[in-house]
PDB file of C-alpha atoms in Angstrom:
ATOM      1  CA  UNK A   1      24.380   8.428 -34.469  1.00  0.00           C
ATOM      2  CA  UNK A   2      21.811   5.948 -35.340  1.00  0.00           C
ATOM      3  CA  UNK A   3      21.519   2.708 -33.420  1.00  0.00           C
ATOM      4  CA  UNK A   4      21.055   0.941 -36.902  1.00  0.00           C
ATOM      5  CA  UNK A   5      21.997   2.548 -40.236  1.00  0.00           C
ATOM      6  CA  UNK A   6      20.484   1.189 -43.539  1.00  0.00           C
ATOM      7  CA  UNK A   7      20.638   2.940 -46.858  1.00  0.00           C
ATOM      8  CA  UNK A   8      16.593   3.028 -47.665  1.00  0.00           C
ATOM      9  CA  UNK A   9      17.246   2.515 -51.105  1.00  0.00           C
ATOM     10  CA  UNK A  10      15.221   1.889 -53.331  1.00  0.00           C
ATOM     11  CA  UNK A  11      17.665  -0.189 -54.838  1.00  0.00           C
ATOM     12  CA  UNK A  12      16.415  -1.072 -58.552  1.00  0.00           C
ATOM     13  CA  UNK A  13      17.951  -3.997 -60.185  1.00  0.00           C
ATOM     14  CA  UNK A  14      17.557  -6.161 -63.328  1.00  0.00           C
ATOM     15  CA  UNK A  15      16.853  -9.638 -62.861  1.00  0.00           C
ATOM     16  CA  UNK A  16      19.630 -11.487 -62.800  1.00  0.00           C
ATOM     17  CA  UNK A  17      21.939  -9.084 -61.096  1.00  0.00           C
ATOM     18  CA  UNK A  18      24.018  -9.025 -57.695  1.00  0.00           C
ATOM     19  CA  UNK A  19      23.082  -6.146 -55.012  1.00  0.00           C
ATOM     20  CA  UNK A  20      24.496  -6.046 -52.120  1.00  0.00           C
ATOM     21  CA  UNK A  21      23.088  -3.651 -48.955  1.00  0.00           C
ATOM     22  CA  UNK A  22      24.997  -2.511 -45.716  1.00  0.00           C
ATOM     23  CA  UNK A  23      24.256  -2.041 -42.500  1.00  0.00           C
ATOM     24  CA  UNK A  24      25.980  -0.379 -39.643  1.00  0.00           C
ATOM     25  CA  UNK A  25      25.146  -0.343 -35.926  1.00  0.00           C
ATOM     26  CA  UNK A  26      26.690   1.880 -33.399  1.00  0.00           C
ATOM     27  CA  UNK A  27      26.790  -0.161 -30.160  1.00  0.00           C
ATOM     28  CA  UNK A  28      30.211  -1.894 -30.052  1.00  0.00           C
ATOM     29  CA  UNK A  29      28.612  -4.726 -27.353  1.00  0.00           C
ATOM     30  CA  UNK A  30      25.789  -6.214 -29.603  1.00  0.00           C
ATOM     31  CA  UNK A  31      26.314  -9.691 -30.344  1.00  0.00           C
ATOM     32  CA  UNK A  32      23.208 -10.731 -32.196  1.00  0.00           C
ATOM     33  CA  UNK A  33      21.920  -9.627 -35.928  1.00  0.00           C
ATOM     34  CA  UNK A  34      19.914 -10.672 -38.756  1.00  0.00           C
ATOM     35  CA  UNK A  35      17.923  -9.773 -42.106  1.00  0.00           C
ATOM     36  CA  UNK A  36      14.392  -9.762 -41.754  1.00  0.00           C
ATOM     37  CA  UNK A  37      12.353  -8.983 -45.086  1.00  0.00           C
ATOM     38  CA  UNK A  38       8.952  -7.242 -45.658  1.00  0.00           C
ATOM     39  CA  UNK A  39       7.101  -7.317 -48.360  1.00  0.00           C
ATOM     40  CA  UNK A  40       5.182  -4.328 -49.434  1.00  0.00           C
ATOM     41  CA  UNK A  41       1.759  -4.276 -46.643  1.00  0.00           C
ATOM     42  CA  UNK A  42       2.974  -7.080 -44.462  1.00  0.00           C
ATOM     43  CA  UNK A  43       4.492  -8.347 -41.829  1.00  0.00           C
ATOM     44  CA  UNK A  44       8.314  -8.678 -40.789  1.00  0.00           C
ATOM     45  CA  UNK A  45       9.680 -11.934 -41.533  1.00  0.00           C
ATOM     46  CA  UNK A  46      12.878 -13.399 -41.100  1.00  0.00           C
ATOM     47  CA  UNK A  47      15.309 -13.861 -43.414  1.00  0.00           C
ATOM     48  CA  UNK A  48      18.829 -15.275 -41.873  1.00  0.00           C
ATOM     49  CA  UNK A  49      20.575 -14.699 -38.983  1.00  0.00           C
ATOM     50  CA  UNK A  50      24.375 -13.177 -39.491  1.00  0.00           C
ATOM     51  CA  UNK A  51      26.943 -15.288 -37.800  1.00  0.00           C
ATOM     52  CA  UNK A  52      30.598 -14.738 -37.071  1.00  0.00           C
ATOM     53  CA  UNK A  53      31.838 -16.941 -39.418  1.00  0.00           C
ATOM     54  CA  UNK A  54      28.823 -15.726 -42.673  1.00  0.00           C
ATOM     55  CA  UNK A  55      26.538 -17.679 -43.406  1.00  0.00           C
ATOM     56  CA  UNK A  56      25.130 -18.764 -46.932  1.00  0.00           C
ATOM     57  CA  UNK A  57      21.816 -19.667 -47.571  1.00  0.00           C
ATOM     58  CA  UNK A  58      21.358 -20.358 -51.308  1.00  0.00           C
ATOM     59  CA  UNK A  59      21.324 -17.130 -53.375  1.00  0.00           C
ATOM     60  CA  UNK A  60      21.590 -14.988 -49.959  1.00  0.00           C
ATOM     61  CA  UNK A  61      24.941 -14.727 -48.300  1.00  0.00           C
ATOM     62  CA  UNK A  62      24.906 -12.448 -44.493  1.00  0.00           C
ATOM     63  CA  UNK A  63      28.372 -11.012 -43.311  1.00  0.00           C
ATOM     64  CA  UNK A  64      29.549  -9.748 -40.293  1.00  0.00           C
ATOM     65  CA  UNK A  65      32.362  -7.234 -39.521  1.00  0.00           C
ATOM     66  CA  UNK A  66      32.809  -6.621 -36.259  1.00  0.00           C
ATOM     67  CA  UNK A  67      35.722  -4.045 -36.457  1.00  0.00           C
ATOM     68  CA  UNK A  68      33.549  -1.662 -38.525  1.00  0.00           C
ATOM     69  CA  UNK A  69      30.030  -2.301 -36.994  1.00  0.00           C
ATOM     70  CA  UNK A  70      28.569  -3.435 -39.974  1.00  0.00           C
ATOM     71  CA  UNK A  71      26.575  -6.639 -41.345  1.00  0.00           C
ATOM     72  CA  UNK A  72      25.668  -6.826 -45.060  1.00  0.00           C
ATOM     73  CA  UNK A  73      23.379  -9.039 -47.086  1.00  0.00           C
ATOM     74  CA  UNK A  74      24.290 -10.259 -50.721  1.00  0.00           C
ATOM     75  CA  UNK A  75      21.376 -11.534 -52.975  1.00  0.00           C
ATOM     76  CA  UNK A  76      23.071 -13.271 -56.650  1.00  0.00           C
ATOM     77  CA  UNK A  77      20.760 -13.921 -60.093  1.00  0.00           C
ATOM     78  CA  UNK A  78      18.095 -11.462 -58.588  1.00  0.00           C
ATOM     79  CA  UNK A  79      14.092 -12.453 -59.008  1.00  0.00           C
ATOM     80  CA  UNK A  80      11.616 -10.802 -59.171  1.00  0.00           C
ATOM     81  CA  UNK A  81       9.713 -11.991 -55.911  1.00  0.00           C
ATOM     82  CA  UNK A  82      12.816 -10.853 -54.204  1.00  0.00           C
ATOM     83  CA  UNK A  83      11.347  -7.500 -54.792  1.00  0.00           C
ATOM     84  CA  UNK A  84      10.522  -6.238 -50.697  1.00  0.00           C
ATOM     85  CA  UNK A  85      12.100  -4.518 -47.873  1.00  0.00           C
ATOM     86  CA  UNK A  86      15.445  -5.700 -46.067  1.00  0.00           C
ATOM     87  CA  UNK A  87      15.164  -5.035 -42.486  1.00  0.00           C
ATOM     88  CA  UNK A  88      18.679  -4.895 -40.403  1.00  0.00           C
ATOM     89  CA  UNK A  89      18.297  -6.368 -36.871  1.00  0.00           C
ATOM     90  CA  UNK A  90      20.689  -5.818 -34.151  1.00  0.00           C
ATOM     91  CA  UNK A  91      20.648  -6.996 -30.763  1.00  0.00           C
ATOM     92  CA  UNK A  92      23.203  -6.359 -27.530  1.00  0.00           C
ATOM     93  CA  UNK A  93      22.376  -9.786 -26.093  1.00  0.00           C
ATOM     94  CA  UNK A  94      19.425 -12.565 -26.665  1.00  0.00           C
ATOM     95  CA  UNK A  95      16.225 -13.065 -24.552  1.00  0.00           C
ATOM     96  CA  UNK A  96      15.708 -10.085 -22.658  1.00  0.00           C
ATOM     97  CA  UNK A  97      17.266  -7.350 -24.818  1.00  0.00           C
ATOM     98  CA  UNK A  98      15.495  -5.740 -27.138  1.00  0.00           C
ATOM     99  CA  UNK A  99      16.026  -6.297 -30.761  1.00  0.00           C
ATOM    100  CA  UNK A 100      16.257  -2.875 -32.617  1.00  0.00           C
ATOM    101  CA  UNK A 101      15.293  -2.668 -36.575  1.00  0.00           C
ATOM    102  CA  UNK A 102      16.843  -0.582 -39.112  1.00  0.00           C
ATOM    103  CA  UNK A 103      14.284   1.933 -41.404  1.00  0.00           C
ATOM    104  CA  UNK A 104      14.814  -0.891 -43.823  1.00  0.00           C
ATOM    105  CA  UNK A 105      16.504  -0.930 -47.449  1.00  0.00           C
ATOM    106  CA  UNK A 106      14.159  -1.688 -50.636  1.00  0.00           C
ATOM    107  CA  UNK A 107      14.613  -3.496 -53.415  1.00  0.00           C
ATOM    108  CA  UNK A 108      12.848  -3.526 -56.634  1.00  0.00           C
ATOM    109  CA  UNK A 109      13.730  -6.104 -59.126  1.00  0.00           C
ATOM    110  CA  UNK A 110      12.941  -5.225 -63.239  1.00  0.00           C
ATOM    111  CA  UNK A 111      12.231  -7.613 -65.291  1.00  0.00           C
TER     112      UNK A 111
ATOM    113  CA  UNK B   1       0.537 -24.326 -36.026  1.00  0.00           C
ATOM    114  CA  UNK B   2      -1.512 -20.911 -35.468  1.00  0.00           C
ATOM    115  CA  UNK B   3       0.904 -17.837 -36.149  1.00  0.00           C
ATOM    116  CA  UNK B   4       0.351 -14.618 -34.254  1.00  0.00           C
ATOM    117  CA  UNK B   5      -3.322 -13.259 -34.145  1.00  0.00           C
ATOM    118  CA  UNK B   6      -4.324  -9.442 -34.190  1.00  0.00           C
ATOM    119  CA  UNK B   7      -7.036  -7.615 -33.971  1.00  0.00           C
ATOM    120  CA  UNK B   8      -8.988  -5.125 -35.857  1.00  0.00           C
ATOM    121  CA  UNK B   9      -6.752  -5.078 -38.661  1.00  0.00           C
ATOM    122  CA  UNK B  10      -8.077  -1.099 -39.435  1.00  0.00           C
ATOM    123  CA  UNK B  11      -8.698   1.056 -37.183  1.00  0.00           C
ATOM    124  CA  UNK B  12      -9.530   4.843 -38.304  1.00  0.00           C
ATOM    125  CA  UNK B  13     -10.468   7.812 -35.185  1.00  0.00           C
ATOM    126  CA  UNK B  14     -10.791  10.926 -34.506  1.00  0.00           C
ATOM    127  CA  UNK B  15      -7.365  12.468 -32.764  1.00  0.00           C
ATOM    128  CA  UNK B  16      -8.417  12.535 -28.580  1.00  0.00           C
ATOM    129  CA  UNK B  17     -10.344   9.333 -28.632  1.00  0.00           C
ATOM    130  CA  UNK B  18      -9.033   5.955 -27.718  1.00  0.00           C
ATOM    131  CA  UNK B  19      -8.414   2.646 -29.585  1.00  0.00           C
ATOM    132  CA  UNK B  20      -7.147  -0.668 -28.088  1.00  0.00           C
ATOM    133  CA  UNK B  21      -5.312  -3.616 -29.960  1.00  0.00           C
ATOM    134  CA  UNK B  22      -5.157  -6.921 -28.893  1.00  0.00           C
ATOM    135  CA  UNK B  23      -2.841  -9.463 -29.188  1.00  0.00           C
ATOM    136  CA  UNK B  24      -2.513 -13.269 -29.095  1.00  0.00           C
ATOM    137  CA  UNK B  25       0.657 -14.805 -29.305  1.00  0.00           C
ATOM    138  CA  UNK B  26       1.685 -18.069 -30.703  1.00  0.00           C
ATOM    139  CA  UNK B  27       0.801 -20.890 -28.385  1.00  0.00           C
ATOM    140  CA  UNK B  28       3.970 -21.624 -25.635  1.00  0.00           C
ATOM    141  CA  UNK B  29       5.649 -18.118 -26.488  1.00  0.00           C
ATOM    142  CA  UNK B  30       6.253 -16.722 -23.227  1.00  0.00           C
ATOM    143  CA  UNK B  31       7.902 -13.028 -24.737  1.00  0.00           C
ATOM    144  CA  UNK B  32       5.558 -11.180 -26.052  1.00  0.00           C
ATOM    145  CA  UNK B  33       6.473  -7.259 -28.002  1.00  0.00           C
ATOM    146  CA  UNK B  34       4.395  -4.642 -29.196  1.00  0.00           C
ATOM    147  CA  UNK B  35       6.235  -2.513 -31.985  1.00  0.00           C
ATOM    148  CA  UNK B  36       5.162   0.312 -33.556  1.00  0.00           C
ATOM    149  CA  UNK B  37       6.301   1.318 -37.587  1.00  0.00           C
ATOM    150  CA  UNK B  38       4.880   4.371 -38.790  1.00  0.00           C
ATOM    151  CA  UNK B  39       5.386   4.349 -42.725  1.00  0.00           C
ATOM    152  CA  UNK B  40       8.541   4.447 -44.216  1.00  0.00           C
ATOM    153  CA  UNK B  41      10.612   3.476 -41.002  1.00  0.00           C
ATOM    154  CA  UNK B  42      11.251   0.045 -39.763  1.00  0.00           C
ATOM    155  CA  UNK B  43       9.726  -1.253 -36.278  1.00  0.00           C
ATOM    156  CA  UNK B  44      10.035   0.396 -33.222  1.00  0.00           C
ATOM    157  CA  UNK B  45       9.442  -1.703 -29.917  1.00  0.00           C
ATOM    158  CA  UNK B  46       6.987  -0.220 -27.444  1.00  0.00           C
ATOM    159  CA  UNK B  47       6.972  -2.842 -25.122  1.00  0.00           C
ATOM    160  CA  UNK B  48       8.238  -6.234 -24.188  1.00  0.00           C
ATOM    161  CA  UNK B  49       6.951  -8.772 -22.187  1.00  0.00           C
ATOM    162  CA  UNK B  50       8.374 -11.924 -20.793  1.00  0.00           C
ATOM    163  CA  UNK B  51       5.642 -14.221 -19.424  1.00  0.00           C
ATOM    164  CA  UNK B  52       3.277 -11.240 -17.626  1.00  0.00           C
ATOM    165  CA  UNK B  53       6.215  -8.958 -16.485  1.00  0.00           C
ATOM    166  CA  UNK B  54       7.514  -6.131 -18.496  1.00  0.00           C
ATOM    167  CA  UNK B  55      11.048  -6.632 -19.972  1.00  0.00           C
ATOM    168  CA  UNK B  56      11.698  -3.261 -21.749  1.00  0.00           C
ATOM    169  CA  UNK B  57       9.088  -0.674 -21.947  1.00  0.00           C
ATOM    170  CA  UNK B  58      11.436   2.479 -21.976  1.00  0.00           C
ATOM    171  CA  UNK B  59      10.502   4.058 -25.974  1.00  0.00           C
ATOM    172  CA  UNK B  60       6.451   3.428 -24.687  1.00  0.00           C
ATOM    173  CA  UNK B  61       4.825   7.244 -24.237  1.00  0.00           C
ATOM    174  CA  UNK B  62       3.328   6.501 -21.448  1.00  0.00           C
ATOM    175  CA  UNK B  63       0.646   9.380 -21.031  1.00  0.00           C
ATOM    176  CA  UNK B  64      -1.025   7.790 -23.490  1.00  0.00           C
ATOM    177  CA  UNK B  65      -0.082   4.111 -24.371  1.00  0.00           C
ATOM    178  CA  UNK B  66      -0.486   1.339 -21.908  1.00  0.00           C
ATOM    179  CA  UNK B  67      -0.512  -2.319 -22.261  1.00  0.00           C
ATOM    180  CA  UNK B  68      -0.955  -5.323 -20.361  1.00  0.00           C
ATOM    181  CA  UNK B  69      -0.574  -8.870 -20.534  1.00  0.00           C
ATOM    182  CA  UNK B  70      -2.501 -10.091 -17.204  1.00  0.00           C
ATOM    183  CA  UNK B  71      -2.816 -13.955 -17.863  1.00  0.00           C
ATOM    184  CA  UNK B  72       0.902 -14.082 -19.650  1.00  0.00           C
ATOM    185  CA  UNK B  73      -0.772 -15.291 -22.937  1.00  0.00           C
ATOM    186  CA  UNK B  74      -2.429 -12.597 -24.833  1.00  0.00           C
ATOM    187  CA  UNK B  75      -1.984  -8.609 -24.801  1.00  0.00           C
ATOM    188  CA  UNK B  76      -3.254  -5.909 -24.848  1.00  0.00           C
ATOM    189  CA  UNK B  77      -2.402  -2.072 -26.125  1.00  0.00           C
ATOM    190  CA  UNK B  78      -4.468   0.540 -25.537  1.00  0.00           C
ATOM    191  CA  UNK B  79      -4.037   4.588 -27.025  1.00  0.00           C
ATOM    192  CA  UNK B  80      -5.641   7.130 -25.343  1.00  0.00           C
ATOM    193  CA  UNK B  81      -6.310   9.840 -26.233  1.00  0.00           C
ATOM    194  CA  UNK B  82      -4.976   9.362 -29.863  1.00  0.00           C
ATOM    195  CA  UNK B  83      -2.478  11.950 -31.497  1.00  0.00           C
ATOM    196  CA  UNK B  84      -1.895  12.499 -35.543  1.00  0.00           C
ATOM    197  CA  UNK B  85       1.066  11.177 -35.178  1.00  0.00           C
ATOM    198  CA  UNK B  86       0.205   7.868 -33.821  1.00  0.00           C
ATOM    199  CA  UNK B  87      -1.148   7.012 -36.937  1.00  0.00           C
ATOM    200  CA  UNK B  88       1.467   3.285 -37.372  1.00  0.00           C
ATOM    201  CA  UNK B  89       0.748   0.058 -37.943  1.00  0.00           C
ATOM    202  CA  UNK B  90       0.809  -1.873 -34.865  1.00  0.00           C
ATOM    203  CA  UNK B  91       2.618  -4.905 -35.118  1.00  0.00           C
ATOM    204  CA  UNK B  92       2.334  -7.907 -32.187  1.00  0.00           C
ATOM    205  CA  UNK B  93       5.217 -10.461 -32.230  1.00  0.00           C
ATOM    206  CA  UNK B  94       6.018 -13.043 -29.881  1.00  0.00           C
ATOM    207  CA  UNK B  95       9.311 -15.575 -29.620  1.00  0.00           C
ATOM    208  CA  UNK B  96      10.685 -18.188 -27.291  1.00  0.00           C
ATOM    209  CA  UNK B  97      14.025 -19.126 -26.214  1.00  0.00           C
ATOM    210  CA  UNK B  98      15.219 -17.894 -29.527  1.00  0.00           C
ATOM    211  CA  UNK B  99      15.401 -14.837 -30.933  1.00  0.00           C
ATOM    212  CA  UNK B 100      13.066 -15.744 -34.356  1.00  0.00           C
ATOM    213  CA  UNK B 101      10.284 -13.508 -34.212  1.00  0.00           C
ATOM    214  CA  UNK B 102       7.233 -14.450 -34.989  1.00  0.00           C
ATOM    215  CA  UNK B 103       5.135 -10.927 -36.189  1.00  0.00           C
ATOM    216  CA  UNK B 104       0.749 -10.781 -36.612  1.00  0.00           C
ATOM    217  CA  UNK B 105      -0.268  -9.262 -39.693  1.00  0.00           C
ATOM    218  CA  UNK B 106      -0.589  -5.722 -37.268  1.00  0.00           C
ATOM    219  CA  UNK B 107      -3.695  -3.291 -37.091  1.00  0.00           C
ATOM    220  CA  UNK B 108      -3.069  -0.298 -39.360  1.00  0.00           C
ATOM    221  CA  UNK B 109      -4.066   3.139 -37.259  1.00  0.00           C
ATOM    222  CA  UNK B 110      -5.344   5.814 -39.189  1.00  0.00           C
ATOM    223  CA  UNK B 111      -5.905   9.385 -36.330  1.00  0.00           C
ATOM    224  CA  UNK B 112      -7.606  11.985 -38.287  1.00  0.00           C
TER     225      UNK B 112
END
């Protein structure tokens, strides 16, 4: 199994529209994740980190569940520049442990 | 503030020769990480530095990559001799106390 799992997608949606992506990770002892997003020819860049708790950050919303090893990302009312890559990020601890990327999931919003 | 500088941005050899990449971090970063993402795939660390000491360097093929980071600022990668398959972009990312990273544009490898 996979250290980090994503569905690659592509994921096309209409503007507007809710998508949500998953993303599992297979060591039970990481404690650190997040959504990092690539556009098409560019650099990682991130996103949000995933907290215990969720976190919210306007249209985006990041979930963890820790009992089935997986994190997932919720964009609502879709836009177009939301069109990229959504790279899962898992880490076992911070600093000195090395943060591992999923193959990425993309999205393509339609007008 | 100056965000993560790379160099060449293309890069096309012949497989068997070498290439280098180099590296400057943002100013203060003291972790430094080389990853490599071939197309289609998402990131996959070669190497990570903490000041000039390697932290992680365990998915680097060593035969033919090396890098350094002598002074603890900027970095260096180096391929030699070049394989098909190392055809990547080479991304350069550097972080502090946190765990934000901060990524260069990379340098795109073509091997023919």
């Amino acid at each position: 199994r996979k250290e980090v799992e994503q569905d690659p997608g592509p994921f096309n949606v209409p503007e507007g529209a809710t998508v949500a992506f998953n993303c599992t990770y297979s060591n039970s002892a990481s404690q650190s994740f997040f959504w990092y997003r690539q556009d098409c020819r560019k650099e990682p860049k991130l996103l949000m980190s995933v907290y215990s708790s969720g976190n919210e950050d306007g249209r985006f919303t990041a979930q963890l569940n820790r009992a089935s090893q997986y994190i997932s990302l919720l964009i609502r009312d879709s836009k177009l520049s939301d069109s990229a890559t959504y790279l899962c990020v898992v880490t076992v601890n911070s600093g000195n442990t090395p943060l591992v990327f999923g193959k990425g999931t993309r999205l393509s919003v339609i007008a | 503030e100056a965000g993560v500088a790379q160099s060449p941005r293309y890069k096309i050899i012949e497989k068997r020769q070498s290439v280098a990449f180099w590296c400057n971090p943002i100013s203060g970063h003291a972790t430094l990480y080389w990853y490599q993402q071939i197309l289609g795939q998402g990131p996959k660390l070669l190497i990570q530095f903490q000041n000039n000491g390697v932290v992680d360097d365990s998915q680097l093929p060593k035969d033919r990559f090396s890098a350094e980071r002598l002074k603890g600022v900027d970095s260096t990668l180096k391929i030699q001799p070049a394989k098909l398959e190392d055809s990547a972009v080479y991304l350069c990312a550097s972080s502090t106390q946190g765990l934000e990273l901060f990524f260069g544009e990379g340098s795109r490898l073509t091997v023919l």
